[in-house]
PDB file of C-alpha atoms and ligand atoms in Angstrom:
ATOM      1  CA  MET L 136      72.948 -53.650-103.189  1.00  0.00           C
ATOM      2  CA  GLY L 137      76.404 -51.835-103.341  1.00  0.00           C
ATOM      3  CA  GLN L 138      76.703 -48.463-101.717  1.00  0.00           C
ATOM      4  CA  LYS L 139      73.801 -46.951-103.073  1.00  0.00           C
ATOM      5  CA  VAL L 140      72.661 -43.308-101.553  1.00  0.00           C
ATOM      6  CA  ALA L 141      68.902 -43.577-100.364  1.00  0.00           C
ATOM      7  CA  LEU L 142      66.748 -40.881 -99.063  1.00  0.00           C
ATOM      8  CA  VAL L 143      64.308 -41.464 -97.040  1.00  0.00           C
ATOM      9  CA  THR L 144      61.742 -38.468 -96.099  1.00  0.00           C
ATOM     10  CA  GLY L 145      59.739 -38.605 -92.761  1.00  0.00           C
ATOM     11  CA  GLY L 146      62.864 -41.275 -91.567  1.00  0.00           C
ATOM     12  CA  SER L 147      62.570 -40.379 -88.106  1.00  0.00           C
ATOM     13  CA  ARG L 148      59.910 -42.249 -86.801  1.00  0.00           C
ATOM     14  CA  GLY L 149      57.248 -45.437 -87.770  1.00  0.00           C
ATOM     15  CA  ILE L 150      57.687 -46.913 -91.448  1.00  0.00           C
ATOM     16  CA  GLY L 151      60.142 -44.212 -92.540  1.00  0.00           C
ATOM     17  CA  ALA L 152      62.091 -45.083 -89.698  1.00  0.00           C
ATOM     18  CA  ALA L 153      62.359 -49.180 -90.540  1.00  0.00           C
ATOM     19  CA  CYS L 154      62.339 -47.651 -93.890  1.00  0.00           C
ATOM     20  CA  VAL L 155      66.184 -46.574 -93.004  1.00  0.00           C
ATOM     21  CA  ARG L 156      67.195 -49.784 -90.953  1.00  0.00           C
ATOM     22  CA  ARG L 157      66.155 -52.039 -93.460  1.00  0.00           C
ATOM     23  CA  LEU L 158      68.159 -50.007 -96.632  1.00  0.00           C
ATOM     24  CA  ALA L 159      71.077 -49.672 -94.138  1.00  0.00           C
ATOM     25  CA  ASP L 160      71.318 -53.005 -93.848  1.00  0.00           C
ATOM     26  CA  GLU L 161      71.660 -54.029 -98.057  1.00  0.00           C
ATOM     27  CA  GLY L 162      74.218 -51.078 -97.564  1.00  0.00           C
ATOM     28  CA  CYS L 163      73.240 -47.804 -98.632  1.00  0.00           C
ATOM     29  CA  ARG L 164      74.470 -44.667 -96.806  1.00  0.00           C
ATOM     30  CA  VAL L 165      71.015 -43.096 -96.313  1.00  0.00           C
ATOM     31  CA  ALA L 166      70.125 -39.479 -95.326  1.00  0.00           C
ATOM     32  CA  VAL L 167      67.066 -39.325 -92.872  1.00  0.00           C
ATOM     33  CA  ASN L 168      64.669 -36.554 -92.833  1.00  0.00           C
ATOM     34  CA  TYR L 169      62.914 -35.297 -90.091  1.00  0.00           C
ATOM     35  CA  TYR L 170      60.765 -32.223 -89.388  1.00  0.00           C
ATOM     36  CA  ARG L 171      59.920 -32.094 -85.949  1.00  0.00           C
ATOM     37  CA  SER L 172      61.701 -35.185 -84.228  1.00  0.00           C
ATOM     38  CA  ARG L 173      65.314 -33.775 -84.675  1.00  0.00           C
ATOM     39  CA  GLU L 174      66.716 -35.871 -81.355  1.00  0.00           C
ATOM     40  CA  ARG L 175      64.975 -39.255 -83.236  1.00  0.00           C
ATOM     41  CA  ALA L 176      66.502 -38.714 -86.880  1.00  0.00           C
ATOM     42  CA  GLU L 177      69.644 -37.915 -85.130  1.00  0.00           C
ATOM     43  CA  ALA L 178      69.916 -41.065 -83.009  1.00  0.00           C
ATOM     44  CA  LEU L 179      68.799 -43.086 -86.251  1.00  0.00           C
ATOM     45  CA  ALA L 180      71.359 -41.602 -88.109  1.00  0.00           C
ATOM     46  CA  ALA L 181      74.098 -42.159 -85.967  1.00  0.00           C
ATOM     47  CA  GLN L 182      72.906 -46.014 -85.053  1.00  0.00           C
ATOM     48  CA  VAL L 183      73.289 -46.669 -89.194  1.00  0.00           C
ATOM     49  CA  GLY L 184      75.838 -44.595 -90.315  1.00  0.00           C
ATOM     50  CA  GLY L 185      73.463 -42.134 -91.846  1.00  0.00           C
ATOM     51  CA  TRP L 186      73.597 -38.378 -91.810  1.00  0.00           C
ATOM     52  CA  ALA L 187      70.112 -36.475 -90.175  1.00  0.00           C
ATOM     53  CA  VAL L 188      68.488 -33.770 -92.429  1.00  0.00           C
ATOM     54  CA  GLN L 189      65.888 -31.526 -91.843  1.00  0.00           C
ATOM     55  CA  GLY L 190      62.934 -30.314 -93.875  1.00  0.00           C
ATOM     56  CA  ASP L 191      59.491 -29.341 -94.424  1.00  0.00           C
ATOM     57  CA  VAL L 192      58.135 -31.743 -97.314  1.00  0.00           C
ATOM     58  CA  ALA L 193      55.294 -29.584 -97.968  1.00  0.00           C
ATOM     59  CA  ASP L 194      57.826 -26.836 -98.087  1.00  0.00           C
ATOM     60  CA  PRO L 195      59.456 -26.441-102.043  1.00  0.00           C
ATOM     61  CA  ALA L 196      62.464 -24.700-100.712  1.00  0.00           C
ATOM     62  CA  GLN L 197      63.771 -26.560 -97.934  1.00  0.00           C
ATOM     63  CA  VAL L 198      62.935 -29.743-100.141  1.00  0.00           C
ATOM     64  CA  GLN L 199      65.298 -28.374-102.591  1.00  0.00           C
ATOM     65  CA  LYS L 200      67.947 -27.548-100.180  1.00  0.00           C
ATOM     66  CA  MET L 201      67.747 -30.309 -98.270  1.00  0.00           C
ATOM     67  CA  VAL L 202      68.453 -32.218-101.820  1.00  0.00           C
ATOM     68  CA  ASP L 203      71.011 -30.215-102.307  1.00  0.00           C
ATOM     69  CA  ASN L 204      72.542 -30.805 -98.963  1.00  0.00           C
ATOM     70  CA  VAL L 205      72.382 -34.671 -99.703  1.00  0.00           C
ATOM     71  CA  LEU L 206      74.066 -34.251-103.238  1.00  0.00           C
ATOM     72  CA  ASP L 207      77.302 -32.264-101.352  1.00  0.00           C
ATOM     73  CA  LYS L 208      77.613 -34.769 -98.643  1.00  0.00           C
ATOM     74  CA  PHE L 209      77.130 -38.022-100.710  1.00  0.00           C
ATOM     75  CA  CYS L 210      77.582 -36.701-104.099  1.00  0.00           C
ATOM     76  CA  GLN L 211      75.071 -39.544-105.377  1.00  0.00           C
ATOM     77  CA  LEU L 212      71.801 -40.159-104.712  1.00  0.00           C
ATOM     78  CA  ASP L 213      69.891 -43.584-106.009  1.00  0.00           C
ATOM     79  CA  ILE L 214      67.195 -44.243-104.115  1.00  0.00           C
ATOM     80  CA  LEU L 215      64.154 -41.779-103.012  1.00  0.00           C
ATOM     81  CA  VAL L 216      61.846 -43.649-100.895  1.00  0.00           C
ATOM     82  CA  CYS L 217      58.867 -40.406-100.357  1.00  0.00           C
ATOM     83  CA  ASN L 218      57.266 -41.489 -97.255  1.00  0.00           C
ATOM     84  CA  ALA L 219      56.575 -38.214 -95.065  1.00  0.00           C
ATOM     85  CA  GLY L 220      52.600 -38.497 -94.341  1.00  0.00           C
ATOM     86  CA  ILE L 221      50.231 -37.327 -91.943  1.00  0.00           C
ATOM     87  CA  ALA L 222      46.493 -38.324 -90.865  1.00  0.00           C
ATOM     88  CA  GLN L 223      43.283 -37.153 -89.676  1.00  0.00           C
ATOM     89  CA  GLN L 224      40.177 -38.856 -89.059  1.00  0.00           C
ATOM     90  CA  LYS L 225      37.045 -36.054 -89.481  1.00  0.00           C
ATOM     91  CA  LEU L 226      33.892 -36.001 -90.859  1.00  0.00           C
ATOM     92  CA  PHE L 227      33.752 -34.756 -94.430  1.00  0.00           C
ATOM     93  CA  GLY L 228      31.674 -32.091 -93.423  1.00  0.00           C
ATOM     94  CA  ASP L 229      33.413 -31.069 -90.288  1.00  0.00           C
ATOM     95  CA  LEU L 230      37.056 -30.887 -92.778  1.00  0.00           C
ATOM     96  CA  THR L 231      38.453 -27.527 -92.830  1.00  0.00           C
ATOM     97  CA  ASP L 232      40.095 -25.720 -95.631  1.00  0.00           C
ATOM     98  CA  ALA L 233      43.187 -25.679 -93.988  1.00  0.00           C
ATOM     99  CA  ASP L 234      42.943 -29.402 -92.910  1.00  0.00           C
ATOM    100  CA  TRP L 235      42.433 -30.256 -96.741  1.00  0.00           C
ATOM    101  CA  ARG L 236      45.455 -28.024 -97.885  1.00  0.00           C
ATOM    102  CA  ARG L 237      47.534 -29.604 -95.069  1.00  0.00           C
ATOM    103  CA  ILE L 238      46.851 -32.870 -95.660  1.00  0.00           C
ATOM    104  CA  PHE L 239      47.632 -32.540 -99.553  1.00  0.00           C
ATOM    105  CA  ALA L 240      50.862 -29.812 -98.626  1.00  0.00           C
ATOM    106  CA  VAL L 241      52.458 -33.014 -96.790  1.00  0.00           C
ATOM    107  CA  ASN L 242      50.985 -36.036 -98.698  1.00  0.00           C
ATOM    108  CA  VAL L 243      50.723 -34.832-102.051  1.00  0.00           C
ATOM    109  CA  ASP L 244      53.184 -31.696-103.066  1.00  0.00           C
ATOM    110  CA  GLY L 245      55.783 -33.116-100.895  1.00  0.00           C
ATOM    111  CA  VAL L 246      56.238 -36.195-102.815  1.00  0.00           C
ATOM    112  CA  PHE L 247      55.902 -33.619-105.760  1.00  0.00           C
ATOM    113  CA  HIS L 248      58.696 -31.670-104.748  1.00  0.00           C
ATOM    114  CA  THR L 249      60.651 -34.365-103.441  1.00  0.00           C
ATOM    115  CA  ILE L 250      61.035 -36.187-106.661  1.00  0.00           C
ATOM    116  CA  ARG L 251      61.518 -32.982-108.587  1.00  0.00           C
ATOM    117  CA  ALA L 252      64.466 -32.027-106.494  1.00  0.00           C
ATOM    118  CA  ALA L 253      66.033 -35.255-107.111  1.00  0.00           C
ATOM    119  CA  LEU L 254      65.044 -35.603-110.646  1.00  0.00           C
ATOM    120  CA  PRO L 255      67.639 -33.886-112.195  1.00  0.00           C
ATOM    121  CA  HIS L 256      69.924 -35.757-110.555  1.00  0.00           C
ATOM    122  CA  PHE L 257      68.873 -39.129-111.761  1.00  0.00           C
ATOM    123  CA  ILE L 258      68.114 -38.051-114.923  1.00  0.00           C
ATOM    124  CA  HIS L 259      71.927 -37.085-115.652  1.00  0.00           C
ATOM    125  CA  ARG L 260      72.907 -40.482-114.255  1.00  0.00           C
ATOM    126  CA  LYS L 261      69.745 -41.889-116.287  1.00  0.00           C
ATOM    127  CA  THR L 262      69.521 -44.503-112.893  1.00  0.00           C
ATOM    128  CA  GLY L 263      67.148 -44.322-109.925  1.00  0.00           C
ATOM    129  CA  ARG L 264      64.643 -45.839-108.216  1.00  0.00           C
ATOM    130  CA  ILE L 265      61.947 -44.059-106.587  1.00  0.00           C
ATOM    131  CA  ILE L 266      59.340 -45.033-104.337  1.00  0.00           C
ATOM    132  CA  THR L 267      56.265 -43.403-103.108  1.00  0.00           C
ATOM    133  CA  VAL L 268      53.914 -44.620 -99.984  1.00  0.00           C
ATOM    134  CA  ALA L 269      50.714 -44.406-100.358  1.00  0.00           C
ATOM    135  CA  SER L 270      47.838 -46.331 -98.227  1.00  0.00           C
ATOM    136  CA  MET L 271      45.079 -48.909 -98.645  1.00  0.00           C
ATOM    137  CA  TRP L 272      42.468 -45.863 -98.129  1.00  0.00           C
ATOM    138  CA  GLY L 273      43.735 -44.383-101.305  1.00  0.00           C
ATOM    139  CA  GLN L 274      42.956 -47.963-103.225  1.00  0.00           C
ATOM    140  CA  VAL L 275      39.874 -47.919-101.533  1.00  0.00           C
ATOM    141  CA  GLY L 276      39.139 -45.143 -99.537  1.00  0.00           C
ATOM    142  CA  GLY L 277      38.308 -45.199 -95.795  1.00  0.00           C
ATOM    143  CA  SER L 278      35.551 -43.355 -94.061  1.00  0.00           C
ATOM    144  CA  CYS L 279      35.801 -40.016 -91.810  1.00  0.00           C
ATOM    145  CA  GLU L 280      39.421 -39.939 -94.072  1.00  0.00           C
ATOM    146  CA  ALA L 281      38.001 -38.415 -97.178  1.00  0.00           C
ATOM    147  CA  ALA L 282      41.420 -36.048 -97.378  1.00  0.00           C
ATOM    148  CA  TYR L 283      43.780 -38.682 -96.472  1.00  0.00           C
ATOM    149  CA  SER L 284      42.454 -41.118 -98.937  1.00  0.00           C
ATOM    150  CA  ALA L 285      41.873 -38.742-102.002  1.00  0.00           C
ATOM    151  CA  SER L 286      45.783 -37.623-100.608  1.00  0.00           C
ATOM    152  CA  LYS L 287      47.551 -41.028-101.179  1.00  0.00           C
ATOM    153  CA  ALA L 288      45.074 -41.863-104.661  1.00  0.00           C
ATOM    154  CA  ALA L 289      46.737 -38.992-106.320  1.00  0.00           C
ATOM    155  CA  VAL L 290      50.224 -40.338-104.852  1.00  0.00           C
ATOM    156  CA  ILE L 291      49.185 -43.912-106.741  1.00  0.00           C
ATOM    157  CA  GLY L 292      48.064 -41.837-110.069  1.00  0.00           C
ATOM    158  CA  LEU L 293      51.442 -39.953-109.617  1.00  0.00           C
ATOM    159  CA  THR L 294      53.633 -43.051-109.608  1.00  0.00           C
ATOM    160  CA  LYS L 295      51.814 -44.364-112.113  1.00  0.00           C
ATOM    161  CA  ALA L 296      52.618 -41.588-114.520  1.00  0.00           C
ATOM    162  CA  LEU L 297      55.678 -41.201-113.663  1.00  0.00           C
ATOM    163  CA  ALA L 298      56.329 -44.410-114.485  1.00  0.00           C
ATOM    164  CA  LYS L 299      56.377 -44.421-118.269  1.00  0.00           C
ATOM    165  CA  GLU L 300      57.397 -41.087-118.038  1.00  0.00           C
ATOM    166  CA  LEU L 301      60.959 -41.615-116.350  1.00  0.00           C
ATOM    167  CA  GLY L 302      61.026 -45.242-117.897  1.00  0.00           C
ATOM    168  CA  PRO L 303      62.756 -44.389-120.911  1.00  0.00           C
ATOM    169  CA  SER L 304      65.642 -42.266-118.552  1.00  0.00           C
ATOM    170  CA  GLY L 305      65.962 -45.623-116.447  1.00  0.00           C
ATOM    171  CA  ILE L 306      64.447 -44.703-113.415  1.00  0.00           C
ATOM    172  CA  THR L 307      61.626 -46.641-112.245  1.00  0.00           C
ATOM    173  CA  VAL L 308      58.673 -45.429-110.129  1.00  0.00           C
ATOM    174  CA  ASN L 309      56.467 -47.877-107.709  1.00  0.00           C
ATOM    175  CA  CYS L 310      54.333 -47.792-104.823  1.00  0.00           C
ATOM    176  CA  VAL L 311      53.793 -49.432-101.479  1.00  0.00           C
ATOM    177  CA  SER L 312      50.282 -49.439-100.204  1.00  0.00           C
ATOM    178  CA  PRO L 313      50.073 -50.329 -96.373  1.00  0.00           C
ATOM    179  CA  GLY L 314      47.621 -51.397 -94.638  1.00  0.00           C
ATOM    180  CA  VAL L 315      47.116 -50.933 -90.672  1.00  0.00           C
ATOM    181  CA  ILE L 316      50.678 -50.539 -89.258  1.00  0.00           C
ATOM    182  CA  ASP L 317      51.345 -50.767 -85.716  1.00  0.00           C
ATOM    183  CA  THR L 318      53.064 -46.618 -85.660  1.00  0.00           C
ATOM    184  CA  GLU L 319      51.865 -43.474 -83.757  1.00  0.00           C
ATOM    185  CA  MET L 320      49.690 -42.359 -86.812  1.00  0.00           C
ATOM    186  CA  ASN L 321      47.467 -44.832 -85.430  1.00  0.00           C
ATOM    187  CA  GLY L 322      48.032 -43.894 -81.841  1.00  0.00           C
ATOM    188  CA  ASN L 323      44.324 -42.965 -81.582  1.00  0.00           C
ATOM    189  CA  LEU L 324      43.320 -46.801 -82.057  1.00  0.00           C
ATOM    190  CA  ASP L 325      42.511 -48.168 -78.647  1.00  0.00           C
ATOM    191  CA  ARG L 326      43.147 -52.168 -78.106  1.00  0.00           C
ATOM    192  CA  GLU L 327      39.805 -52.958 -78.914  1.00  0.00           C
ATOM    193  CA  ALA L 328      40.067 -51.401 -82.163  1.00  0.00           C
ATOM    194  CA  LEU L 329      43.314 -53.000 -83.148  1.00  0.00           C
ATOM    195  CA  ARG L 330      41.765 -56.497 -82.359  1.00  0.00           C
ATOM    196  CA  ALA L 331      39.122 -55.922 -84.568  1.00  0.00           C
ATOM    197  CA  LEU L 332      41.305 -54.892 -86.811  1.00  0.00           C
ATOM    198  CA  ALA L 333      43.914 -57.467 -86.815  1.00  0.00           C
ATOM    199  CA  GLU L 334      40.632 -60.288 -87.081  1.00  0.00           C
ATOM    200  CA  GLU L 335      39.409 -58.940 -90.032  1.00  0.00           C
ATOM    201  CA  THR L 336      42.866 -59.290 -91.640  1.00  0.00           C
ATOM    202  CA  PRO L 337      43.506 -62.510 -93.261  1.00  0.00           C
ATOM    203  CA  LEU L 338      46.563 -62.980 -91.609  1.00  0.00           C
ATOM    204  CA  GLY L 339      45.455 -62.220 -88.794  1.00  0.00           C
ATOM    205  CA  ARG L 340      47.611 -58.946 -87.190  1.00  0.00           C
ATOM    206  CA  ILE L 341      48.082 -55.600 -87.935  1.00  0.00           C
ATOM    207  CA  GLY L 342      51.333 -54.585 -89.898  1.00  0.00           C
ATOM    208  CA  ARG L 343      55.065 -53.419 -88.588  1.00  0.00           C
ATOM    209  CA  PRO L 344      56.709 -51.129 -90.039  1.00  0.00           C
ATOM    210  CA  GLU L 345      59.564 -53.140 -90.867  1.00  0.00           C
ATOM    211  CA  ASP L 346      56.333 -55.511 -93.106  1.00  0.00           C
ATOM    212  CA  VAL L 347      56.645 -52.290 -95.190  1.00  0.00           C
ATOM    213  CA  ALA L 348      60.370 -51.882 -95.321  1.00  0.00           C
ATOM    214  CA  ALA L 349      60.724 -54.980 -96.543  1.00  0.00           C
ATOM    215  CA  ALA L 350      58.214 -54.896 -99.405  1.00  0.00           C
ATOM    216  CA  VAL L 351      60.764 -50.972-100.103  1.00  0.00           C
ATOM    217  CA  GLY L 352      63.682 -52.885 -99.897  1.00  0.00           C
ATOM    218  CA  PHE L 353      63.060 -55.341-102.583  1.00  0.00           C
ATOM    219  CA  LEU L 354      61.687 -52.948-105.088  1.00  0.00           C
ATOM    220  CA  CYS L 355      65.056 -50.957-104.339  1.00  0.00           C
ATOM    221  CA  ALA L 356      66.674 -54.429-104.990  1.00  0.00           C
ATOM    222  CA  ASP L 357      68.658 -55.113-108.377  1.00  0.00           C
ATOM    223  CA  ALA L 358      66.604 -58.043-108.130  1.00  0.00           C
ATOM    224  CA  ALA L 359      63.420 -55.338-109.064  1.00  0.00           C
ATOM    225  CA  GLY L 360      65.303 -53.558-111.753  1.00  0.00           C
ATOM    226  CA  PHE L 361      62.148 -54.542-114.469  1.00  0.00           C
ATOM    227  CA  ILE L 362      59.397 -53.321-112.016  1.00  0.00           C
ATOM    228  CA  THR L 363      57.941 -50.170-112.618  1.00  0.00           C
ATOM    229  CA  GLY L 364      54.724 -48.227-111.869  1.00  0.00           C
ATOM    230  CA  GLN L 365      53.442 -50.925-109.721  1.00  0.00           C
ATOM    231  CA  VAL L 366      51.741 -51.082-106.211  1.00  0.00           C
ATOM    232  CA  LEU L 367      53.118 -53.167-104.205  1.00  0.00           C
ATOM    233  CA  ALA L 368      50.656 -53.453-100.927  1.00  0.00           C
ATOM    234  CA  PRO L 369      51.526 -54.898 -97.492  1.00  0.00           C
ATOM    235  CA  ASN L 370      48.209 -54.827 -95.741  1.00  0.00           C
ATOM    236  CA  GLY L 371      47.890 -58.687 -94.709  1.00  0.00           C
ATOM    237  CA  GLY L 372      45.263 -59.384 -97.302  1.00  0.00           C
ATOM    238  CA  LEU L 373      42.781 -56.937 -95.578  1.00  0.00           C
ATOM    239  CA  VAL L 374      42.836 -55.059 -98.995  1.00  0.00           C
ATOM    240  CA  ILE L 375      42.729 -57.434-101.882  1.00  0.00           C
TER     241      ILE L 375
HETATM  242  P1  NAP N 528      53.791 -41.581 -88.394  1.00  0.00           P
HETATM  243  O1  NAP N 528      54.653 -42.606 -87.338  1.00  0.00           O
HETATM  244  O2  NAP N 528      53.446 -40.489 -87.946  1.00  0.00           O
HETATM  245  O3  NAP N 528      55.526 -41.020 -88.998  1.00  0.00           O
HETATM  246  C1  NAP N 528      54.887 -39.842 -89.870  1.00  0.00           C
HETATM  247  C2  NAP N 528      56.524 -39.283 -90.117  1.00  0.00           C
HETATM  248  O4  NAP N 528      56.090 -38.771 -91.202  1.00  0.00           O
HETATM  249  C3  NAP N 528      57.497 -38.938 -89.017  1.00  0.00           C
HETATM  250  O5  NAP N 528      58.877 -39.210 -89.587  1.00  0.00           O
HETATM  251  C4  NAP N 528      57.332 -37.087 -89.663  1.00  0.00           C
HETATM  252  O6  NAP N 528      58.302 -36.608 -89.653  1.00  0.00           O
HETATM  253  C5  NAP N 528      56.986 -37.648 -91.206  1.00  0.00           C
HETATM  254  N1  NAP N 528      56.507 -35.751 -91.424  1.00  0.00           N
HETATM  255  C6  NAP N 528      55.551 -35.556 -91.271  1.00  0.00           C
HETATM  256  N2  NAP N 528      54.906 -34.487 -91.622  1.00  0.00           N
HETATM  257  C7  NAP N 528      55.977 -34.049 -92.518  1.00  0.00           C
HETATM  258  C8  NAP N 528      56.370 -32.928 -93.226  1.00  0.00           C
HETATM  259  N3  NAP N 528      56.382 -31.990 -93.483  1.00  0.00           N
HETATM  260  N4  NAP N 528      57.938 -32.894 -93.649  1.00  0.00           N
HETATM  261  C9  NAP N 528      58.639 -33.944 -93.406  1.00  0.00           C
HETATM  262  N5  NAP N 528      58.751 -35.119 -92.418  1.00  0.00           N
HETATM  263  C10 NAP N 528      57.229 -35.122 -92.163  1.00  0.00           C
HETATM  264  O7  NAP N 528      53.520 -42.589 -89.297  1.00  0.00           O
HETATM  265  P2  NAP N 528      53.558 -43.617 -90.269  1.00  0.00           P
HETATM  266  O8  NAP N 528      52.336 -44.233 -89.707  1.00  0.00           O
HETATM  267  O9  NAP N 528      55.145 -44.053 -90.438  1.00  0.00           O
HETATM  268  O10 NAP N 528      53.380 -43.271 -91.647  1.00  0.00           O
HETATM  269  C11 NAP N 528      54.581 -43.364 -92.614  1.00  0.00           C
HETATM  270  C12 NAP N 528      53.317 -43.309 -94.200  1.00  0.00           C
HETATM  271  O11 NAP N 528      53.156 -44.629 -94.113  1.00  0.00           O
HETATM  272  C13 NAP N 528      52.990 -42.395 -94.066  1.00  0.00           C
HETATM  273  O12 NAP N 528      52.859 -41.231 -95.903  1.00  0.00           O
HETATM  274  C14 NAP N 528      51.688 -42.587 -93.950  1.00  0.00           C
HETATM  275  O13 NAP N 528      50.434 -41.894 -94.900  1.00  0.00           O
HETATM  276  C15 NAP N 528      51.571 -44.024 -94.835  1.00  0.00           C
HETATM  277  N6  NAP N 528      50.588 -44.977 -94.244  1.00  0.00           N
HETATM  278  C16 NAP N 528      50.704 -45.010 -92.865  1.00  0.00           C
HETATM  279  C17 NAP N 528      49.508 -46.320 -92.401  1.00  0.00           C
HETATM  280  C18 NAP N 528      49.960 -46.799 -91.243  1.00  0.00           C
HETATM  281  O14 NAP N 528      48.959 -47.548 -90.984  1.00  0.00           O
HETATM  282  N7  NAP N 528      50.419 -46.184 -90.334  1.00  0.00           N
HETATM  283  C19 NAP N 528      49.058 -47.033 -93.388  1.00  0.00           C
HETATM  284  C20 NAP N 528      49.403 -46.327 -94.306  1.00  0.00           C
HETATM  285  C21 NAP N 528      50.241 -45.404 -94.704  1.00  0.00           C
HETATM  286  P3  NAP N 528      58.469 -35.580 -87.835  1.00  0.00           P
HETATM  287  O15 NAP N 528      58.795 -36.888 -86.938  1.00  0.00           O
HETATM  288  O16 NAP N 528      59.866 -36.075 -88.074  1.00  0.00           O
HETATM  289  O17 NAP N 528      58.238 -34.495 -87.679  1.00  0.00           O
END
């Protein structure tokens, strides 16, 4: 892959941290965005020879500053992984305006802010790889996850539209849509629930962050240069 530069939002933990490691293994210099987990982001960045950078993706000014700082530090950006996200399980009738707004602010506006901030650089260089992270619930809808499902469906729509718009500028835009992955986001699921989900999954287990990072790594590789607008789903066959 050469000395490319990648920015992974929400790179401090879980799937994002696995993407950071994967891209570093592929030879990238990686900027590790974090929101609250400063120590973890800094430790990971030190481990992979990257750089930790703070920013709430829901805040456009913070995102612009973060991308400007990455460009100041590395002088280029080749790969953007829009991974930062939050989830919430609630009955639809219990969702408050604030619940709905925050899910969309992070999961959808966050992707919009990050891509918008990096795009002039990508367009100027006529190259770039953008990976968004959705969810199987954005494809098929999850009970008690209406806001989350709607936000991830929006991410898929944004990915497809942008792939058409940015293809002529040499930029690919693809989406990774994971199934159930063993991260803190699923910390509310007990052992029994995880076992049941594994049984329901054709490949017989729940996913690991590295399973998602492998899909991200593939979409960022030179070999994936003719792939754009696609949804790649590391989900063990749970949703086909
Ligand atoms: P996680 O373990 O809860 O980690 C979430 C990451 O997002 C953290 O690094 C966190 O940063 C960051 N983040 C949250 N709010 C942020 C904000 N406002 N600004 C910047 N960063 C923010 O979750 P995960 O399981 O790794 O999920 C990563 C992505 O995969 C999410 O988009 C999620 O929706 C998606 N996904 C997950 C699963 C799953 O089963 N786990 C399935 C499908 C899709 P700090 O810790 O620094 O605050």
